[in-house]
C-alpha positions in Angstrom: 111.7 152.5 52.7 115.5 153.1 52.7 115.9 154.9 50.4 113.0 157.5 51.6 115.8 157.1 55.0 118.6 158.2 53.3 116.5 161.0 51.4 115.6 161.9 54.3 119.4 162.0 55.7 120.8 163.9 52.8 118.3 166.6 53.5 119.9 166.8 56.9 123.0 167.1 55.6 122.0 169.8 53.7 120.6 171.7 56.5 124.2 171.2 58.7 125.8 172.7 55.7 123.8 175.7 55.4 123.0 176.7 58.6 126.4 175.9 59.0 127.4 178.9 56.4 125.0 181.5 58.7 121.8 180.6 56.2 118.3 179.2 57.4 116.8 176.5 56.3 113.1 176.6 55.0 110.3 174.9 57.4 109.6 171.9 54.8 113.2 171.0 54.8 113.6 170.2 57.8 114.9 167.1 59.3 113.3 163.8 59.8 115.1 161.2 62.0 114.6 157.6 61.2 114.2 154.6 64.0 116.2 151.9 62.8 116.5 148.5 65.3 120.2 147.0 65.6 119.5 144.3 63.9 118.8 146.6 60.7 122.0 148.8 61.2 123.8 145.5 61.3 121.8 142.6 59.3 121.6 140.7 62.2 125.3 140.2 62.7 126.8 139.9 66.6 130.0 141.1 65.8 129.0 144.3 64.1 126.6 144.9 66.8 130.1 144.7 69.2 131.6 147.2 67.0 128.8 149.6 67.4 129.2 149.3 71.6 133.1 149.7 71.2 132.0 153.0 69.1 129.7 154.1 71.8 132.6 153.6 74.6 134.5 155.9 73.3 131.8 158.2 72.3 130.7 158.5 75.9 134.3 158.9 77.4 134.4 162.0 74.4 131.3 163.6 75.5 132.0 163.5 78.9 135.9 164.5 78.7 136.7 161.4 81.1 139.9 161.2 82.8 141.7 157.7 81.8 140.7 157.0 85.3 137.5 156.7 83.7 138.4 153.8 81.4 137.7 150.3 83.1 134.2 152.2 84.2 132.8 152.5 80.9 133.2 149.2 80.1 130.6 148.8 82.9 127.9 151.1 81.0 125.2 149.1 79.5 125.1 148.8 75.8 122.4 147.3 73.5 123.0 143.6 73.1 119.9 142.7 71.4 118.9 143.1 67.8 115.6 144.4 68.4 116.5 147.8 70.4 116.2 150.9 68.6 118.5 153.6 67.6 117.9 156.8 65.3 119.4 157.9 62.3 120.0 161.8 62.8 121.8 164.1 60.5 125.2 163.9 62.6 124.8 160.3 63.4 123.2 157.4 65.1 121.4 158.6 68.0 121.3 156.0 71.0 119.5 155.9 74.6 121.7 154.8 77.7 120.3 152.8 80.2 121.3 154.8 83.9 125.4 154.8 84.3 127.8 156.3 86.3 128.9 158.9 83.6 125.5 160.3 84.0 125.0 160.0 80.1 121.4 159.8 79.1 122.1 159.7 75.1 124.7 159.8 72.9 125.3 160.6 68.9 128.1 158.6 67.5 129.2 160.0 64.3 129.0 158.3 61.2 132.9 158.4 60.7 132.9 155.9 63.8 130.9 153.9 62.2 132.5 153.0 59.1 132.6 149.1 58.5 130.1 148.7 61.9 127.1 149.8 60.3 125.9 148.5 57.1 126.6 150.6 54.5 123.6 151.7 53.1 122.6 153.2 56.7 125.8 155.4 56.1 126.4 159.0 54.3 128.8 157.8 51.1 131.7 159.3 52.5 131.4 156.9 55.1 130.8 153.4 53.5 133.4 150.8 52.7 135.0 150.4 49.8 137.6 147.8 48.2 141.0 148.1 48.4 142.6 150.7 46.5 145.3 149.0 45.8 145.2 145.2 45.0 148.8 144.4 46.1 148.6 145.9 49.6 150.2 145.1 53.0 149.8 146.2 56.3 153.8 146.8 58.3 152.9 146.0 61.7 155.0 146.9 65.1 154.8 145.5 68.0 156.2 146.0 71.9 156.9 149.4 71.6 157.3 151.9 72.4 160.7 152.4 73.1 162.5 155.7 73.3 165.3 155.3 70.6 163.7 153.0 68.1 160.6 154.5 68.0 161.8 157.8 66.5 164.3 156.3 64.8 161.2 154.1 63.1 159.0 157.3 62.4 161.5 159.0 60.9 161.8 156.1 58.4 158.5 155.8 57.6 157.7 159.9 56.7 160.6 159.6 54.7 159.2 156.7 52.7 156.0 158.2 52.9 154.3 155.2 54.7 152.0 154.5 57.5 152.1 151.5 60.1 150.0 150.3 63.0 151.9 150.1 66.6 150.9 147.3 68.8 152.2 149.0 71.9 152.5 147.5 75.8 150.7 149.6 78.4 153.9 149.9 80.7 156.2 151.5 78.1 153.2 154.1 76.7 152.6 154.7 80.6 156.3 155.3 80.7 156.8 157.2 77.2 153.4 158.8 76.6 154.7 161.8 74.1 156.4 158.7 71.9 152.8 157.3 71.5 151.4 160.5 71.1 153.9 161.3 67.9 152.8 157.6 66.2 149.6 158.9 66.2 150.8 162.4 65.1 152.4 160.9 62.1 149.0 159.4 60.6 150.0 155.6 62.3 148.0 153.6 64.2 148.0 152.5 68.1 146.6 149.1 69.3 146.6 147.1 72.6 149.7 144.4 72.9 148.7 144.0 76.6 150.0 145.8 80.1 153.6 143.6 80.4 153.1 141.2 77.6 151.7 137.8 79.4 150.7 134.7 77.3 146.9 135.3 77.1 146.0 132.1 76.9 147.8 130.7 80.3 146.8 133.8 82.4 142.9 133.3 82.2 140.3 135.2 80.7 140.0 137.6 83.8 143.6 138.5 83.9 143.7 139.4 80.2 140.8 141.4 79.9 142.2 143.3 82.8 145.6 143.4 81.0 143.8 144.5 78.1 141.5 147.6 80.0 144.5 148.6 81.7 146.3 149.1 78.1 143.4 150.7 76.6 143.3 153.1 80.0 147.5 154.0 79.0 146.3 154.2 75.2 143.5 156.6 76.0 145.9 158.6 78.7 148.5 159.7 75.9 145.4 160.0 72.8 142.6 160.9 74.1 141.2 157.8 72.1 141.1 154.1 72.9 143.0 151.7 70.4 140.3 149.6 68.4 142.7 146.4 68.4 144.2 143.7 70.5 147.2 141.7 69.0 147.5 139.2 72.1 151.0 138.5 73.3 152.8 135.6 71.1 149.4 135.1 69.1 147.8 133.2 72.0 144.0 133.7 72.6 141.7 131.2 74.3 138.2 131.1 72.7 136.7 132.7 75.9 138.9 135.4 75.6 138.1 136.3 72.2 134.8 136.3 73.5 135.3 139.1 76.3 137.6 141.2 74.7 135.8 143.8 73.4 138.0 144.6 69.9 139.0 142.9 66.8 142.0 140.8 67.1 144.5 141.2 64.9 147.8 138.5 64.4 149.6 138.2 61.0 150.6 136.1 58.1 154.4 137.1 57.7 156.4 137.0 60.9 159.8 138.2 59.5 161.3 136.8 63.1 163.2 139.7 63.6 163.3 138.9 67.4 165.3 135.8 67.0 167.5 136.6 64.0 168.4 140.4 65.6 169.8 140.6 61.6 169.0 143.1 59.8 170.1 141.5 56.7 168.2 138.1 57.7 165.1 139.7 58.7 165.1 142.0 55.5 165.0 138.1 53.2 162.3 137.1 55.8 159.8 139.6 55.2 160.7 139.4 51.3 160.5 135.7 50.7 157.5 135.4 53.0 155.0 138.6 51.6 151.9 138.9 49.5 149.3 141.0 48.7 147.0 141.6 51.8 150.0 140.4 54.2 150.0 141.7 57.5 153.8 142.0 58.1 154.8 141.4 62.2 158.2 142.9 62.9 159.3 145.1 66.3 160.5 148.5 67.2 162.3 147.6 70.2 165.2 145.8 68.3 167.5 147.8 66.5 168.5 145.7 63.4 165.0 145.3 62.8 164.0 149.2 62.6 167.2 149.7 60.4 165.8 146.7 58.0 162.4 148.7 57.4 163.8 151.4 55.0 165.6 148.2 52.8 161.9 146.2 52.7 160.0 149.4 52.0 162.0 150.2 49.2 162.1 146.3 47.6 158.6 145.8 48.4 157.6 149.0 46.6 159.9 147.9 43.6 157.5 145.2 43.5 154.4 147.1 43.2 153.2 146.9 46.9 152.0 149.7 48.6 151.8 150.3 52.2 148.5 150.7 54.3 147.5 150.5 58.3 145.8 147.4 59.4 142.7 149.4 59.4 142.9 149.9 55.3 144.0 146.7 54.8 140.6 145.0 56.2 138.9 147.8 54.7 137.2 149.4 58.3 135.7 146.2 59.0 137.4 144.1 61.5 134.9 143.5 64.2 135.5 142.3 67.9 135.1 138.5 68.7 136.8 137.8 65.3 140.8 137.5 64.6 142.2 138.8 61.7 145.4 137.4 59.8 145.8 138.8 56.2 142.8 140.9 54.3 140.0 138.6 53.6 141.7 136.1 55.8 139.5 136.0 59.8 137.9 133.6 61.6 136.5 133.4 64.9 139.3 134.6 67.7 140.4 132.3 69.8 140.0 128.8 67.0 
């Protein structure tokens, strides 16, 4: 039976691709949705069902060319939370019915590039499914409470001249402040995620207070991209169990803190990082302290001597980090918040 699906969606790729090209396609060619349930798209698995609303957020603040204003409303939008719904499988992507909202949305498509590492992968076009690691020594350089309007340039220049890519975990009152600076970390092929609004410890601020430090982030995020950041790295590590719970992304911490922020040496943090790394390390430094962006260029280069090579967060845990879980290394997660 899914195989006869995906027969069915290769014909419809097909069709895009020629009618795409000005050609028609012939009436027996024609495409045949599939109904799949949720619980098929993601073998029964909560936290892959999460990713699939977090997917459908953004999809609906796309289609509807929402103002960040819009932000903390869709959040609000009613999303399938049973395994048992149904969606369709369409040629562009998985088809879902909305419940009535206040974006006035009666169906959305989210494309199947969205839905990399939500969906299980034989529901997927092969372009689309997971795969392993490339590289088997690989780690992830992380950034966090950025951005600021020196060092952040500074840092970007580093890493296109090393040819390397990094994730930003960036605090909503500094991209409200420096917007274009966000904008040019994604520019440069790097990734943004949610370090909270003013950097708060989570986990003595209550769950209501950071979620809303959270949405507030993601509303600052979406402002300067367009797109809302898929992860959370809470403030000093700390997450409550209830939080992990009602944040609605993956949660991503670390396994080598190189502890720039209390050496402030660049020499110091660059034997940190070095003594401390290994393959699927998810490096924490910070782009708002000078001796630790002039370290990067010195680590990059030793760590490559070594074989490593450099990926975003998002390679390193292969497209599959799902919300409700936190995320410390590749193949190292467990539930957020214990």
């Amino acid at each position: 039976m899914i195989k006869g699906m995906l027969s069915r969606y290769s014909l419809g790729l097909v069709a895009v691709a020629i009618l795409g090209l000005g050609g028609t396609m012939p009436a027996q060619a024609a495409v045949k949705a599939s109904t799949v349930t949720f619980g098929q798209l993601t073998n029964q698995n909560s936290h892959r069902l999460a990713a699939i609303r977090e997917a459908a957020r953004q999809e609906i603040l796309t289609k509807t060319h929402a103002k960040a204003s819009r932000v903390a409303a869709v959040y609000q939008v009613k999303l399938p939370t049973h395994m048992t719904k149904k969606a369709t499988l369409t040629a562009s992507g998985l088809r879902m019915n909305l419940l009535p909202n206040s974006f006035k949305v009666k169906q959305i498509v989210i494309p199947y590039q969205q839905l990399t590492g939500k969906v299980i992968n034989r529901y997927l076009p092969k372009k689309n499914r997971t795969t392993g690691l490339k590289y088997k020594k690989s780690v992830a350089l992380t950034f966090d409470d950025g951005p600021d309007p020196t060092l952040t340039p500074r840092l970007l220049k580093i890493l296109k001249q090393n040819n390397v890519h990094a994730t930003f975990f960036e605090v909503g009152q500094s991209v409200s402040r420096y917007p274009k600076i966000t904008q040019a970390v994604v520019k440069a092929g790097n990734e943004v995620g949610n370090h909270s609004w003013n950097h708060p410890d989570f986990s003595q601020i209550g769950t209501t207070a950071s979620v809303n430090q959270v949405i507030r982030t993601d509303r600052a995020i979406y402002a300067a991209t367009g797109k809302l950041p898929q992860y959370v790295r809470p403030p000093y590590g700390n997450i409550t169990a209830a939080e992990g719970r009602k944040i609605q992304h993956p949660i991503v911490r670390w396994s080598v803190d190189s502890r720039d922020w209390a050496y402030l040496n660049k020499a110091k943090d660059i034997n940190e990082v070095l003594r401390t790394t290994h393959p699927g390390s998810i490096i924490l430094m910070h782009d708002i302290h000078a001796p630790s962006v002039a370290a990067v260029p010195t680590i990059i280069k030793r760590l490559k001597a070594k074989g490593y090579h450099f990926v975003t967060v998002s390679q390193l845990l292969n497209q599959q980090a799902l919300p409700g879980l936190q995320y410390f290394a590749a193949n190292n997660y467990r539930t957020a918040g214990k």
